[in-house]
Coordinates of C-alpha atoms and ligand atoms in Angstrom, one line a residue:
X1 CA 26.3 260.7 -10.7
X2 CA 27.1 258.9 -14.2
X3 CA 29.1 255.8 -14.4
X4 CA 31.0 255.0 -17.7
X5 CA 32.1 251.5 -18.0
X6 CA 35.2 252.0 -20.6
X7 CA 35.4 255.6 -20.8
X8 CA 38.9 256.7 -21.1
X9 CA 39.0 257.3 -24.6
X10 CA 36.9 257.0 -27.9
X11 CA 33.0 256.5 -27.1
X12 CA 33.9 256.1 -23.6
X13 CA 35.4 259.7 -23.2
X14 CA 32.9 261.8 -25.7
X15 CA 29.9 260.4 -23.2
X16 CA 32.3 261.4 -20.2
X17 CA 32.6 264.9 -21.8
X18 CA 28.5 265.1 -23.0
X19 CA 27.8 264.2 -18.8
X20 CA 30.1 266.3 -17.3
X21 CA 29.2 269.4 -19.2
X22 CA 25.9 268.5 -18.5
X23 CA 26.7 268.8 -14.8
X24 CA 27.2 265.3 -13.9
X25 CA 29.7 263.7 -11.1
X26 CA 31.5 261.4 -13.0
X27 CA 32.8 257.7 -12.2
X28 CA 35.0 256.1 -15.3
X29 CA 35.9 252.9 -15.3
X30 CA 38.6 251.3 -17.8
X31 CA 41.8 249.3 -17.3
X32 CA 44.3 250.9 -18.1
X33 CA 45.8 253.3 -15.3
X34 CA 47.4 256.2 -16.7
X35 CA 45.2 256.9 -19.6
X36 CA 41.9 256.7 -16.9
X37 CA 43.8 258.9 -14.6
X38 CA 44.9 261.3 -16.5
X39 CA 41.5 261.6 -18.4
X40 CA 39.4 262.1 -15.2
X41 CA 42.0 264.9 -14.5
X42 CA 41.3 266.4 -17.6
X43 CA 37.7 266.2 -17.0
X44 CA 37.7 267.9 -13.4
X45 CA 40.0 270.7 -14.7
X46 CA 37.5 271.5 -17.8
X47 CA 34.1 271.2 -15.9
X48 CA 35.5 271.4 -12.1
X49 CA 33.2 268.5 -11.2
X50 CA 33.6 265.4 -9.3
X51 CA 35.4 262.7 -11.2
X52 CA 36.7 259.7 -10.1
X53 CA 38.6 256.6 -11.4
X54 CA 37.9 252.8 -11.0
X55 CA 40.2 250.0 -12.9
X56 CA 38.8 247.6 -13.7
X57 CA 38.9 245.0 -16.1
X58 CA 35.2 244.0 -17.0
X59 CA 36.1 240.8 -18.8
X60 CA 36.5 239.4 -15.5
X61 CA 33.5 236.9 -14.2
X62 CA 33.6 239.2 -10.9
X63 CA 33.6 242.5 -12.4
X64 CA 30.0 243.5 -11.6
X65 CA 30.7 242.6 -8.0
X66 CA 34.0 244.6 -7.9
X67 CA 32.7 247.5 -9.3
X68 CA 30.1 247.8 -6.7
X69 CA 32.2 247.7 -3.7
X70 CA 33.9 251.0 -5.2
X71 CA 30.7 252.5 -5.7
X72 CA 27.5 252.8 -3.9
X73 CA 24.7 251.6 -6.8
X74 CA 22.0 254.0 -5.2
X75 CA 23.7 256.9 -6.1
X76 CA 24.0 256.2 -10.1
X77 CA 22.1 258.1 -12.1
X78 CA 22.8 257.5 -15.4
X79 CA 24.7 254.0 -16.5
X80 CA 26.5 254.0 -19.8
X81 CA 27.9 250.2 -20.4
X82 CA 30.6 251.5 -23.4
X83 CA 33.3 249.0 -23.8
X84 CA 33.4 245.6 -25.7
X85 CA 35.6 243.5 -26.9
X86 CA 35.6 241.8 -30.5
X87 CA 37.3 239.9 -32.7
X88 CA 37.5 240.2 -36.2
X89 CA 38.5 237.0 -38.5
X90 CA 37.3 233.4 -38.6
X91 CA 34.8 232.0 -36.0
X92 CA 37.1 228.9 -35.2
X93 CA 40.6 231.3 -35.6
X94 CA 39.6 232.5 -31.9
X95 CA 40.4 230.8 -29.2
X96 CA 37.6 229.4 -26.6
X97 CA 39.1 231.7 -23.7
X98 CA 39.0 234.8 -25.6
X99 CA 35.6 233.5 -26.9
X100 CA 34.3 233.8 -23.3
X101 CA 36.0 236.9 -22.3
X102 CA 33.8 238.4 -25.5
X103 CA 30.4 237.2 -23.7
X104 CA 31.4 238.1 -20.7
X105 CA 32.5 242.1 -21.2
X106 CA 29.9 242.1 -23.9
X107 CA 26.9 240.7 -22.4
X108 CA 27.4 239.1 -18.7
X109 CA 29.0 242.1 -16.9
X110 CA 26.3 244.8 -18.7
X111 CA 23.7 242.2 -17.6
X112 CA 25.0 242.1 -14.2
X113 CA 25.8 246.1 -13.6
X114 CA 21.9 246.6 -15.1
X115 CA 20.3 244.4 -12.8
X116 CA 21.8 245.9 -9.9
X117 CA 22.0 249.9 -10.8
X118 CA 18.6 249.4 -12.3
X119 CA 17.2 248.1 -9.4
X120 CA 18.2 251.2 -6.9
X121 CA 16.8 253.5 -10.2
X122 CA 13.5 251.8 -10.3
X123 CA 13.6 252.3 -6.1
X124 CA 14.5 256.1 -6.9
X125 CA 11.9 256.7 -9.7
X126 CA 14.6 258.2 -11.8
X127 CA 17.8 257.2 -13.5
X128 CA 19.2 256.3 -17.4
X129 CA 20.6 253.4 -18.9
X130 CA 23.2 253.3 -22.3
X131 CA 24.0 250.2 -24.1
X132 CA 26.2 250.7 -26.3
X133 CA 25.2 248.6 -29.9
X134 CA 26.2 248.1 -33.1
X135 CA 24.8 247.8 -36.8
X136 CA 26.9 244.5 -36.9
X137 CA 23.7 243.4 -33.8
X138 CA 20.8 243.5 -36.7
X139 CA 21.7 240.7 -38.9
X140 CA 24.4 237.8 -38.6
X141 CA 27.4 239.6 -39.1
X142 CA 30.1 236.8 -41.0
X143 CA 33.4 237.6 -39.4
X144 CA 32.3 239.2 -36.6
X145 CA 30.3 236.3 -35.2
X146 CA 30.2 236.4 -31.5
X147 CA 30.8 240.5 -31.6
X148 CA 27.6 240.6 -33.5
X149 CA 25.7 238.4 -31.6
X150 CA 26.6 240.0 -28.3
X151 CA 25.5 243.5 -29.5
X152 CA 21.9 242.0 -30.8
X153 CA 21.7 240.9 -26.9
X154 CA 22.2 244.3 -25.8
X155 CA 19.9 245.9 -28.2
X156 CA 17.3 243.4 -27.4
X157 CA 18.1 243.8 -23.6
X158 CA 18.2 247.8 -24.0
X159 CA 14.8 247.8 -25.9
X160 CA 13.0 245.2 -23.4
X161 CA 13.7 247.1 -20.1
X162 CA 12.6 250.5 -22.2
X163 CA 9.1 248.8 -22.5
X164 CA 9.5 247.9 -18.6
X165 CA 10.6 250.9 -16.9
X166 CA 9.4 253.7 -19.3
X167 CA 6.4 254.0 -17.1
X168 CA 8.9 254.0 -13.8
X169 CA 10.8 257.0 -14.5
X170 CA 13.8 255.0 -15.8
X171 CA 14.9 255.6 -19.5
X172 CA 16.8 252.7 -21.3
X173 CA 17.9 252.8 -24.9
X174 CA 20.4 250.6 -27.1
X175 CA 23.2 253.3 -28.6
X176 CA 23.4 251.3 -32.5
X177 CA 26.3 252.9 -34.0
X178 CA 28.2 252.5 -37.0
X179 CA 31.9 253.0 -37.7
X180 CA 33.4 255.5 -35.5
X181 CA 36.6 257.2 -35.6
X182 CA 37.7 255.7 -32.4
X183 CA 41.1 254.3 -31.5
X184 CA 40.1 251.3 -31.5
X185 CA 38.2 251.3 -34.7
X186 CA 41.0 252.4 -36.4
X187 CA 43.1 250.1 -35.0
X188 CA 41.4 247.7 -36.9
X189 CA 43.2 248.9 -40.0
X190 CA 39.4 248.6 -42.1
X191 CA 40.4 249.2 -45.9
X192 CA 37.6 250.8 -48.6
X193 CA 35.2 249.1 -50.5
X194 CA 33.7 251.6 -52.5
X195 CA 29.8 252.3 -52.8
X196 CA 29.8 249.7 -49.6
X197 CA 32.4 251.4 -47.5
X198 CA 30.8 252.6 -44.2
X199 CA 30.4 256.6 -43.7
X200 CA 32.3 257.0 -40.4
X201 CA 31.0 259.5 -37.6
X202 CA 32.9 260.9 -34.9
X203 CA 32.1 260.0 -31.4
X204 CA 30.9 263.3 -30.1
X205 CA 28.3 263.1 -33.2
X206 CA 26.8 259.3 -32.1
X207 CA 26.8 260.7 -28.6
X208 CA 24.9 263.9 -29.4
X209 CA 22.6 261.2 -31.8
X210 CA 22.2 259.1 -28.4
X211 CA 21.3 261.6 -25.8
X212 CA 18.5 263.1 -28.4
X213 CA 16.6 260.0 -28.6
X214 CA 17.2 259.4 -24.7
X215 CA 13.2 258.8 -23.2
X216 CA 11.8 258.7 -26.7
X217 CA 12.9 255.4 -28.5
X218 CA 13.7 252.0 -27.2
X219 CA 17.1 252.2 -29.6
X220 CA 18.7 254.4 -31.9
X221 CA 20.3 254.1 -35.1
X222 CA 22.8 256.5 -35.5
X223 CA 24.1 258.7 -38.7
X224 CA 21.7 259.3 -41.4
X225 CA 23.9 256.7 -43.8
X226 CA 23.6 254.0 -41.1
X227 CA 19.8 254.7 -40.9
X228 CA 19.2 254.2 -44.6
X229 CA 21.7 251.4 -44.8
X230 CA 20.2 250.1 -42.0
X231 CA 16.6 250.3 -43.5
X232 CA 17.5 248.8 -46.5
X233 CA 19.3 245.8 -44.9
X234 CA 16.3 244.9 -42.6
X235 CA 13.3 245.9 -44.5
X236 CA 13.8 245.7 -48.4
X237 CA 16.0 243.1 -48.8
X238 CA 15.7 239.1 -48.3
X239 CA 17.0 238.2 -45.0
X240 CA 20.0 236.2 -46.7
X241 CA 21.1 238.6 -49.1
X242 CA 21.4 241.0 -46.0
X243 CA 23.4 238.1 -44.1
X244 CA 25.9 238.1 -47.2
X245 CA 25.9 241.7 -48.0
X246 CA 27.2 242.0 -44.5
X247 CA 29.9 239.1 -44.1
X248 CA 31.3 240.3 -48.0
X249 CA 31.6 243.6 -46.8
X250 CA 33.2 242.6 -43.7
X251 CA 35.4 240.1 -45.3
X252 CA 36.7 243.0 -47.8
X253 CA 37.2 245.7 -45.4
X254 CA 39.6 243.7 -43.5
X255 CA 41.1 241.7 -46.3
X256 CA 39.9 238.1 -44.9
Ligands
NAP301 N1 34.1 252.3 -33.0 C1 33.2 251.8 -33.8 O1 33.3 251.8 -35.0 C2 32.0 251.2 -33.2 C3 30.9 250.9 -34.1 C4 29.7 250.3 -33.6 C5 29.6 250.1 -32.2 N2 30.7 250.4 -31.4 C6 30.5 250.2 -30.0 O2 30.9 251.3 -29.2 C7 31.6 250.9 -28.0 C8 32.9 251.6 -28.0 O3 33.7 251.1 -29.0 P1 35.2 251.5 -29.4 O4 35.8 250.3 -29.8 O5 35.2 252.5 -30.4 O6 35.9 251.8 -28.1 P2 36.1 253.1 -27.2 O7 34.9 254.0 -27.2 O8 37.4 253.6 -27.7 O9 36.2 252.5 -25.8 C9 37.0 251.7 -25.4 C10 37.1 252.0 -23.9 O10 36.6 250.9 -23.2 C11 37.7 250.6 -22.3 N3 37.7 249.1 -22.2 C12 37.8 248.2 -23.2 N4 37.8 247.0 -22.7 C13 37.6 247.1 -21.4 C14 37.6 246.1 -20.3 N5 37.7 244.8 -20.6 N6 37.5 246.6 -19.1 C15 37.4 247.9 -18.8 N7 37.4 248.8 -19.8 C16 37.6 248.4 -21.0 C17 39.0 251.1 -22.9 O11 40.0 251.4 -22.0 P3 41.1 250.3 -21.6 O12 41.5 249.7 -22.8 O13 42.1 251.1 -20.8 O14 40.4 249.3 -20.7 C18 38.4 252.4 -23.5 O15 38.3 253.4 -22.5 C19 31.6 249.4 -28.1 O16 30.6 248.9 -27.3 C20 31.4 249.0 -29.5 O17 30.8 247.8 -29.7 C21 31.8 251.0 -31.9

């Protein structure tokens, strides 16, 4: 069985899709009840496999713990932690609360669901971890503070417990992706910036990316763009141009 924490659309739903095809049980987890509902249906009618829907809002401090009374941790094969929450603007422009609720979908609820799913894999011999990344995680990212900082943790996290558990039967990798034509991206409202505006994949293409370096890397870059962007930004160029490179961009894209 594969459990998708935020899987109802975007990402989310294009690793829900990749699983089920791939003959997975499904449980999808998201917060909002009609979209997750009606998405599982739509899953179970196209692959006539189990699906089934948990709400759940994982910002909350017990959102680890509720998850696991709806579903039995030994029988998870494959864990995808998806969603995320960010905020886009001014460090001290967001408020402390929302601050925490960033950390805690981000980093603490992942870090919780990973300690105990992982566990029963490591007990099984078998079983896969997703974290889901970002390019903003490689350098500070001005703008996008805490966001950024939060998706280093999970790559570091992802790539850490690769080294551990490769040996154990239990792949882990850290999804990096770059902009994605996701709701939620575009929700964003991100304007051009020329030579430096990001070349945007789809999410079936990241997942496809992610599932291909499954068992072989500790992390994955996704999109060749991203990859040579990426390069550039973390081996060519002085650390503090690659800071600024990445907060002017940022700053232009969404017109701070
Ligand atoms: N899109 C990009 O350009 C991009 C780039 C780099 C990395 N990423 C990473 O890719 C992942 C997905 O990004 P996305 O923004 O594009 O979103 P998405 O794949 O569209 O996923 C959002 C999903 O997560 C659920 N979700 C969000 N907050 C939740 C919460 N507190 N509790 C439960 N479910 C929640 C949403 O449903 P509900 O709203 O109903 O809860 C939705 O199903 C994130 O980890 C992000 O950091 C995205």
């Amino acid at each position: 069985m594969a459990l998708i924490a935020g899987a109802s659309e975007g990402l989310g739903a294009a690793f829900s899709d990749y699983l089920a095809h791939a003959g997975f049980d499904l449980v999808l987890v998201a917060r909002r009840q009609e979209l997750l509902q009606s998405f599982a249906l739509s899953m179970q009618e196209k692959y006539h496999t189990r699906v089934s829907a948990v709400c759940c809002d994982l910002s909350s401090a017990d959102a680890s713990d509720q998850l696991m009374c709806s579903v039995d941790a030994s029988e998870i094969d494959v864990l995808v932690y998806n969603a995320a929450l960010s905020f886009i603007g001014p460090f001290e422009s967001d408020s402390p609360e929302h601050i925490i609720k960033i950390a805690t979908t981000n980093m603490i609820t992942p870090l919780k669901l990973v300690r105990v799913v992982g566990e029963e894999m490591l007990k099984k011999g078998r079983g896969a971890v997703i974290l889901m990344s970002s390019l903003a995680g490689f350098q500070g990212s001005g703008f996008l503070s805490a966001y950024a900082a939060t998706k280093a943790f999970n790559r570091i996290l992802a790539e850490s417990l690769w080294y551990e558990w490769r040996h154990k039967g239990v792949d882990v990798i850290a999804c990096c992706a770059g902009a994605t034509a996701t709701n939620n991206y575009k929700l964003t409202n991100p304007g051009k910036t020329g030579l430096l505006s990001p070349s945007v994949q789809t999410p079936e293409q990241v997942v496809k990316e992610c599932f291909a370096e499954l068992g072989k890397k500790p992390s994955v870059v996704t999109g060749y763009g991203n990859r040579v962007a990426n390069f550039l930004m973390q081996r060519l160029i002085p650390r503090k141009t690659a800071v600024r490179i990445m907060g002017d961009t940022t700053r232009k894209i969404y017109r701070i």
